[in-house]
PDB file of C-alpha atoms in Angstrom:
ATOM      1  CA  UNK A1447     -11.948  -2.500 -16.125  1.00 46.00           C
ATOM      2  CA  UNK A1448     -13.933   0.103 -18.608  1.00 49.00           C
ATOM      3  CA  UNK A1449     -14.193   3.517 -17.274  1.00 57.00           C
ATOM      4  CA  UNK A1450     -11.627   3.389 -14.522  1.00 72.00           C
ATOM      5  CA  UNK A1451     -10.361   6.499 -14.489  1.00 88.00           C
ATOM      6  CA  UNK A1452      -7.589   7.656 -11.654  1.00 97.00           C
ATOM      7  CA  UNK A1453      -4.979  10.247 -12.305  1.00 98.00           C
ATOM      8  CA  UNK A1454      -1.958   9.377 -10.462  1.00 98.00           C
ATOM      9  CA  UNK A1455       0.827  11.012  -9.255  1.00 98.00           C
ATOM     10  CA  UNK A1456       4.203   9.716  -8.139  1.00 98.00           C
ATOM     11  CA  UNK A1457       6.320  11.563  -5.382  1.00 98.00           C
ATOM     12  CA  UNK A1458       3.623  14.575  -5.091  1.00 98.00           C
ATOM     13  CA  UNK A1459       4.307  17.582  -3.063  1.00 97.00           C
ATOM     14  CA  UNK A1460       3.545  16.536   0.760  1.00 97.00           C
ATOM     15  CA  UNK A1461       1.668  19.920   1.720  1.00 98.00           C
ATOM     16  CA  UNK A1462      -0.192  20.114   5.152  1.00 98.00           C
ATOM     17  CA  UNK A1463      -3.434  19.285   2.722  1.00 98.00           C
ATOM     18  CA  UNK A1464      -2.406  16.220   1.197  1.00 98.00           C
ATOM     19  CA  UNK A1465      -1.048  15.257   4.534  1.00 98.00           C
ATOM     20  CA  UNK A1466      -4.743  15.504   6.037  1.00 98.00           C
ATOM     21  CA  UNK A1467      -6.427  13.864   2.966  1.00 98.00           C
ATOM     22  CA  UNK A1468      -4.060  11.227   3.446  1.00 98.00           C
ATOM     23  CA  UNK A1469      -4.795  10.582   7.119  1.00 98.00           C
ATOM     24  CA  UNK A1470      -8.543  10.902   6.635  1.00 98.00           C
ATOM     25  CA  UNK A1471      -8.502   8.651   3.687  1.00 98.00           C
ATOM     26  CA  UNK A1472      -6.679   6.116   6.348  1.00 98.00           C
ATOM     27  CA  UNK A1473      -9.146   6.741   9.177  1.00 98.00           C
ATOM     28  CA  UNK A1474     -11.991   5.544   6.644  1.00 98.00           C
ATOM     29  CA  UNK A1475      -9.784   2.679   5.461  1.00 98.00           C
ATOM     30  CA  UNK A1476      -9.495   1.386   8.928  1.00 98.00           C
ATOM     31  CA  UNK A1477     -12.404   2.206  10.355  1.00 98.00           C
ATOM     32  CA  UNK A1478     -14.502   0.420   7.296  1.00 97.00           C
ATOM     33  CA  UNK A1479     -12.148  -2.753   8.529  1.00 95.00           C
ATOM     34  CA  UNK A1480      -9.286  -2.064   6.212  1.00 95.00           C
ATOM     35  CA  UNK A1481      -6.370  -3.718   6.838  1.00 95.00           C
ATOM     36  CA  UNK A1482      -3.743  -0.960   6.706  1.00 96.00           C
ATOM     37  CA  UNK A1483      -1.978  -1.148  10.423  1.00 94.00           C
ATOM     38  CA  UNK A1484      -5.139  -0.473  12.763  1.00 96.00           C
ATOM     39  CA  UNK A1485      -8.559  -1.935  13.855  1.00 95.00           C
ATOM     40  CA  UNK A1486     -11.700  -0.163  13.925  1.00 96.00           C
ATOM     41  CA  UNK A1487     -12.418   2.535  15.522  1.00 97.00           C
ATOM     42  CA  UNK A1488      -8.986   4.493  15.500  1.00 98.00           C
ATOM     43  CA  UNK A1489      -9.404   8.722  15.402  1.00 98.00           C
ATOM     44  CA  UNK A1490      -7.400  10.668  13.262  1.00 98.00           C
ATOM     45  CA  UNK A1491      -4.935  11.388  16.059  1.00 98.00           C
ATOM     46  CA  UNK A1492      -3.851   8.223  16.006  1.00 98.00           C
ATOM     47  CA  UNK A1493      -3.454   7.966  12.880  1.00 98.00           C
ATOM     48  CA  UNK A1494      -1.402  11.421  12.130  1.00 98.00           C
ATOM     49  CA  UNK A1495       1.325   9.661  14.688  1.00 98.00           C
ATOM     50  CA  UNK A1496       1.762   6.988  12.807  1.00 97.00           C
ATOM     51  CA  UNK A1497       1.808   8.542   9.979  1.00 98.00           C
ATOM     52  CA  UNK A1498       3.978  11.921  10.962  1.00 98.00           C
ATOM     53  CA  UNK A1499       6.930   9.452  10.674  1.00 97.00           C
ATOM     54  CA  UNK A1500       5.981   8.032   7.037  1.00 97.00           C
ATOM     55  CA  UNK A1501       5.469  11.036   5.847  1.00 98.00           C
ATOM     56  CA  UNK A1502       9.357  12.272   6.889  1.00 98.00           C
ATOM     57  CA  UNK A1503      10.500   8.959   5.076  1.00 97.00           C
ATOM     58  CA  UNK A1504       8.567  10.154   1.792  1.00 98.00           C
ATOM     59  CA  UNK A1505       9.792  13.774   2.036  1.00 97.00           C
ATOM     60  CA  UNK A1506      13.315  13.524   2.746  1.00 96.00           C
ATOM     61  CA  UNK A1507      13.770  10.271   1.406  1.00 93.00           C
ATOM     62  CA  UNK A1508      14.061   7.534   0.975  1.00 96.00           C
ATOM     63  CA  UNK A1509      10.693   6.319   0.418  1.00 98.00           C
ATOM     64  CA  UNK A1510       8.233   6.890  -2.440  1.00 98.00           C
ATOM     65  CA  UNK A1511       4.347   8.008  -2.154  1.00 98.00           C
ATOM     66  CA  UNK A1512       2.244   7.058  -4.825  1.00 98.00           C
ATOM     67  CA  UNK A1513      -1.270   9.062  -4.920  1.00 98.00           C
ATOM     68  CA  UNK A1514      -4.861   7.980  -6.966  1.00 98.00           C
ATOM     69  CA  UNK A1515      -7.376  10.885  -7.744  1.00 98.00           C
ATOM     70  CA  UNK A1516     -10.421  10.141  -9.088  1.00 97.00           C
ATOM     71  CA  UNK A1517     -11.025  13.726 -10.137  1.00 96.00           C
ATOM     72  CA  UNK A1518      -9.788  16.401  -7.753  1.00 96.00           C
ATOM     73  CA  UNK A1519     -10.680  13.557  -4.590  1.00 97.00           C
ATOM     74  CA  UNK A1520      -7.858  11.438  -3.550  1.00 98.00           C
ATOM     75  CA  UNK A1521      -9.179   8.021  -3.419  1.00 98.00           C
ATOM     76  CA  UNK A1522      -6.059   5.839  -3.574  1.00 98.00           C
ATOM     77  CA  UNK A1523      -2.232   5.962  -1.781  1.00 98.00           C
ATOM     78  CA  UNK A1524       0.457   3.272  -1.391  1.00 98.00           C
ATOM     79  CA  UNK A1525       4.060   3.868  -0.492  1.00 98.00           C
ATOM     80  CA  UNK A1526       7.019   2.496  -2.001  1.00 98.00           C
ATOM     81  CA  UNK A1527       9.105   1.103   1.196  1.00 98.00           C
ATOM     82  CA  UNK A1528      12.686   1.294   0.628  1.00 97.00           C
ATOM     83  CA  UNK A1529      14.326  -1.937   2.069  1.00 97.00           C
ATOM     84  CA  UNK A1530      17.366   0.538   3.719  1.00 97.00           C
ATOM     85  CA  UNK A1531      19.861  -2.516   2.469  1.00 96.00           C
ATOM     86  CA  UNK A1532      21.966  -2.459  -0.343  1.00 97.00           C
ATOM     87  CA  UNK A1533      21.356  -5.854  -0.793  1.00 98.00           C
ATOM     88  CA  UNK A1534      17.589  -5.749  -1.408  1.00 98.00           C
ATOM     89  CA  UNK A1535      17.484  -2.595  -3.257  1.00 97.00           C
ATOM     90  CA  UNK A1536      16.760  -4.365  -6.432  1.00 98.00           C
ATOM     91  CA  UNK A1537      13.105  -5.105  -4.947  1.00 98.00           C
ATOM     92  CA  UNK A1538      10.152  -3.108  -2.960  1.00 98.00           C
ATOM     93  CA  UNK A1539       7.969  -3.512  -0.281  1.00 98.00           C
ATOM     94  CA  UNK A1540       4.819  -1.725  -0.658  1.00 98.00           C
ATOM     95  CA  UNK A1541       2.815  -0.552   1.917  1.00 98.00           C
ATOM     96  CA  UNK A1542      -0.124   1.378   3.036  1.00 97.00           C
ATOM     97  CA  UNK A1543      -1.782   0.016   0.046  1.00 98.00           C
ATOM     98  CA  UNK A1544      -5.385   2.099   0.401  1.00 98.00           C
ATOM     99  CA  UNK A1545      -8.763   2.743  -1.874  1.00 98.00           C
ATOM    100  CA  UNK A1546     -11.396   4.723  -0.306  1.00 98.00           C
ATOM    101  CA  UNK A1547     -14.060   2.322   0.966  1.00 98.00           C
ATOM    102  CA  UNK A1548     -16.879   4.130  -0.892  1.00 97.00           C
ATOM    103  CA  UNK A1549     -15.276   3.791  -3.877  1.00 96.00           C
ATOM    104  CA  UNK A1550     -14.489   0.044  -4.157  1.00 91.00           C
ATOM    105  CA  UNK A1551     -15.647  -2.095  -6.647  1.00 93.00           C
ATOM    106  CA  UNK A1552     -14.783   0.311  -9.195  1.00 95.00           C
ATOM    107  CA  UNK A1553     -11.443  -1.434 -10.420  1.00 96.00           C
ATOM    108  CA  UNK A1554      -9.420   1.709  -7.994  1.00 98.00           C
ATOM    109  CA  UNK A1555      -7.635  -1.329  -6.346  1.00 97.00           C
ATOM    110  CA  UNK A1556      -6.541  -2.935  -9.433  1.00 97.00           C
ATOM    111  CA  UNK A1557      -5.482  -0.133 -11.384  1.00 98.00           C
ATOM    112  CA  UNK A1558      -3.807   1.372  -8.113  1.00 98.00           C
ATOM    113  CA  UNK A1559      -1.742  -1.827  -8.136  1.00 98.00           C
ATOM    114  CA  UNK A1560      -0.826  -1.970 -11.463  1.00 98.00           C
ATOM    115  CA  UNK A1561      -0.042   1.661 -11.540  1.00 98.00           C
ATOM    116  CA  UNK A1562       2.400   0.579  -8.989  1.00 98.00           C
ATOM    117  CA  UNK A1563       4.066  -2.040 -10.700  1.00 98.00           C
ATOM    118  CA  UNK A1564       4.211   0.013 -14.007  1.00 98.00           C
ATOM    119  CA  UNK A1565       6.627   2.696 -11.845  1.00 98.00           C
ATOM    120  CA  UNK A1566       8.364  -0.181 -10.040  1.00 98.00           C
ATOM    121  CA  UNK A1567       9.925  -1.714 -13.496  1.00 97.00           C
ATOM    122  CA  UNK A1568      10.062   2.454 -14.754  1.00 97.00           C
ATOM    123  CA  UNK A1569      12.108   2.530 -11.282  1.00 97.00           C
ATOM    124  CA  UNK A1570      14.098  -1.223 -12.416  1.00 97.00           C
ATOM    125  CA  UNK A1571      12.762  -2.538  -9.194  1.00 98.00           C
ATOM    126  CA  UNK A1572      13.449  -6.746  -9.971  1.00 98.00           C
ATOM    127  CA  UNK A1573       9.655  -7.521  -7.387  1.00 98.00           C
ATOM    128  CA  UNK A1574       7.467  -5.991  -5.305  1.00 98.00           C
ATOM    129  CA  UNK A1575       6.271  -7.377  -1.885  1.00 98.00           C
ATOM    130  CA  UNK A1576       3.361  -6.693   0.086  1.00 98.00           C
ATOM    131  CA  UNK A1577       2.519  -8.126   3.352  1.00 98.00           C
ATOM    132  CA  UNK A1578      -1.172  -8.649   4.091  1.00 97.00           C
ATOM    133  CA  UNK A1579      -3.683  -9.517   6.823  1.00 96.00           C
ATOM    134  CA  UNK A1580      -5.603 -13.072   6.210  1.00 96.00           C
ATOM    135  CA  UNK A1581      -9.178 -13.239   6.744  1.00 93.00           C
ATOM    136  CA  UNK A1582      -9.953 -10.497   4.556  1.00 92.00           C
ATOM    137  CA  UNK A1583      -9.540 -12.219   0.897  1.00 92.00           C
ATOM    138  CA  UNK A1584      -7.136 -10.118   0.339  1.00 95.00           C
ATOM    139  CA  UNK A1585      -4.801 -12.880  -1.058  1.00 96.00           C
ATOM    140  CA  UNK A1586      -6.920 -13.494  -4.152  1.00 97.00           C
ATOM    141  CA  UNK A1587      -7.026  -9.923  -5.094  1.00 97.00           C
ATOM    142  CA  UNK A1588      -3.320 -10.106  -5.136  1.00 98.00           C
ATOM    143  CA  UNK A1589      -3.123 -13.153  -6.794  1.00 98.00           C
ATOM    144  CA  UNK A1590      -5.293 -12.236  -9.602  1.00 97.00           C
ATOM    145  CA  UNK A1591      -2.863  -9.299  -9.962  1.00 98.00           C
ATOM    146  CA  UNK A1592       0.067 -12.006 -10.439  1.00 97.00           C
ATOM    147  CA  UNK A1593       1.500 -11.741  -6.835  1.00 98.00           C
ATOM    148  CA  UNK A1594       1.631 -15.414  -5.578  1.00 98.00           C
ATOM    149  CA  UNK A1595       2.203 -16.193  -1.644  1.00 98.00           C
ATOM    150  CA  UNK A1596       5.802 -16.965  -0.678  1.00 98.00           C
ATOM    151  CA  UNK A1597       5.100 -17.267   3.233  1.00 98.00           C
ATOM    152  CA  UNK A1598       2.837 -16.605   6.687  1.00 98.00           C
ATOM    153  CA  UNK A1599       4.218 -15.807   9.782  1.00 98.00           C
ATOM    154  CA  UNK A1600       1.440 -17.477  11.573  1.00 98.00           C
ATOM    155  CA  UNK A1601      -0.811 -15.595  13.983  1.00 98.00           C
ATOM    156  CA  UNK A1602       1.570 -12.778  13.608  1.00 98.00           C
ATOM    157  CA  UNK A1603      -0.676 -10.036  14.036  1.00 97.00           C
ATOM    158  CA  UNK A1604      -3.233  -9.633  17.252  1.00 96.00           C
ATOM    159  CA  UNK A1605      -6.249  -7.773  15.959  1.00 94.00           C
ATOM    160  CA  UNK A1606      -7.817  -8.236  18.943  1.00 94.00           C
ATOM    161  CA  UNK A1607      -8.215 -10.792  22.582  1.00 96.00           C
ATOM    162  CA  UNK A1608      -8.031 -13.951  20.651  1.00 96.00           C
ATOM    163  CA  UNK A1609      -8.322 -13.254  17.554  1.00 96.00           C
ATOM    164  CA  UNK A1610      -4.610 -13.315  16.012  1.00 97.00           C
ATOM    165  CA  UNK A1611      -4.366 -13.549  12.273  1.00 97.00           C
ATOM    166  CA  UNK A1612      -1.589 -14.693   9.628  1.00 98.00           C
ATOM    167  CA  UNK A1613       0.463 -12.385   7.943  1.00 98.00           C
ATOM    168  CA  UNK A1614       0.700 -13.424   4.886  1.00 98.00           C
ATOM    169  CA  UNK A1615       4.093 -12.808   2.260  1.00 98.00           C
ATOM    170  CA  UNK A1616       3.066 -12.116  -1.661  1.00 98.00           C
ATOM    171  CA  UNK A1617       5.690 -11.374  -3.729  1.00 98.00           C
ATOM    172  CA  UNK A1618       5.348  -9.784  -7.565  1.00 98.00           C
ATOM    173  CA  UNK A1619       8.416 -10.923 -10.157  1.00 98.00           C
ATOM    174  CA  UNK A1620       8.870  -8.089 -12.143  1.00 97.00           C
ATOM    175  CA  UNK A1621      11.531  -9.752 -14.457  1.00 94.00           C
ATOM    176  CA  UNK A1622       8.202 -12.632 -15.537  1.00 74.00           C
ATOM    177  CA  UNK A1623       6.491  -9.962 -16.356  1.00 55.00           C
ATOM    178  CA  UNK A1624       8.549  -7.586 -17.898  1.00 51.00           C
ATOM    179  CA  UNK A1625       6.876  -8.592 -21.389  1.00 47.00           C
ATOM    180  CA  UNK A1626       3.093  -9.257 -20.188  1.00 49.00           C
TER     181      UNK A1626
END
């Protein structure tokens, strides 16, 4: 992990720039077949309405963005999901969990993710849970972070005619690692 080097910033300023980075960053997630909520090819249109909405949640609450600059580029954004129960608020979902395409392989993914669960104990979040799309191998990057799958809602999500896909549950213990 050598030479990874990403500035990040927790619970930036949402200007109308960062707002466009962030929706262009997503159009190149999804249309390089990134599983982030959409299937290839999606515009930036459709992406700035689902996204207008997020974006309220982070600025007036009660959500958290979490940005990755490599540089002055943003190259990396998750969001802290508040679970909007008092009953799960000792744990997080994240989502939106994104690295530029042209910058993978660079260790942006990892250090994104443990950026992210370095603020979640800073926060005294107990676990963090992410929900992914299978097919992609996208369960053994989160297992070699530590996550470790506690469920799949089985062809839960219809990427396209006949082609539905698992959703698959990982879930982070933050208290197991609090020493690591």
């Amino acid at each position: 992990m050598a030479g990874v080097s990403l500035r990040f910033v927790l619970d930036p300023e949402l200007t109308p720039e960062l707002r466009e980075q962030i929706v262009a960053l997503w159009v190149d997630v999804s249309n390089a077949g990134g599983a982030v909520g959409f299937v290839p090819p999606v515009t930036a249109e459709r992406v700035r309405a689902t996204a207008e909405p997020m974006f309220v949640d982070v600025s007036d609450g009660p959500d958290r963005l979490l940005v990755g600059y490599a540089g002055e580029r943003l190259v990396a954004v998750l969001i802290f999901s508040d679970n909007r129960f008092d009953l799960k608020a000792h744990w997080c979902v994240l989502k939106r969990v994104m690295v530029h395409p042209d910058t993978q392989g660079r260790g942006y993914g990892a250090a994104l993710m443990r950026e992210a669960e370095r603020v979640g104990r800073e926060l005294g979040w107990e676990a963090l849970h992410v929900t992914l799309r299978d097919g992609l191998g996208l369960d053994r990057f989160y297992r070699g972070l530590g996550y470790r799958e506690i469920g799949r809602l089985p062809r839960a999500l219809r990427v396209g005619p006949g082609d539905d896909r698992d959703e698959i549950l990982m879930w982070l213990d933050l208290t197991d690692r609090a020493a690591a």
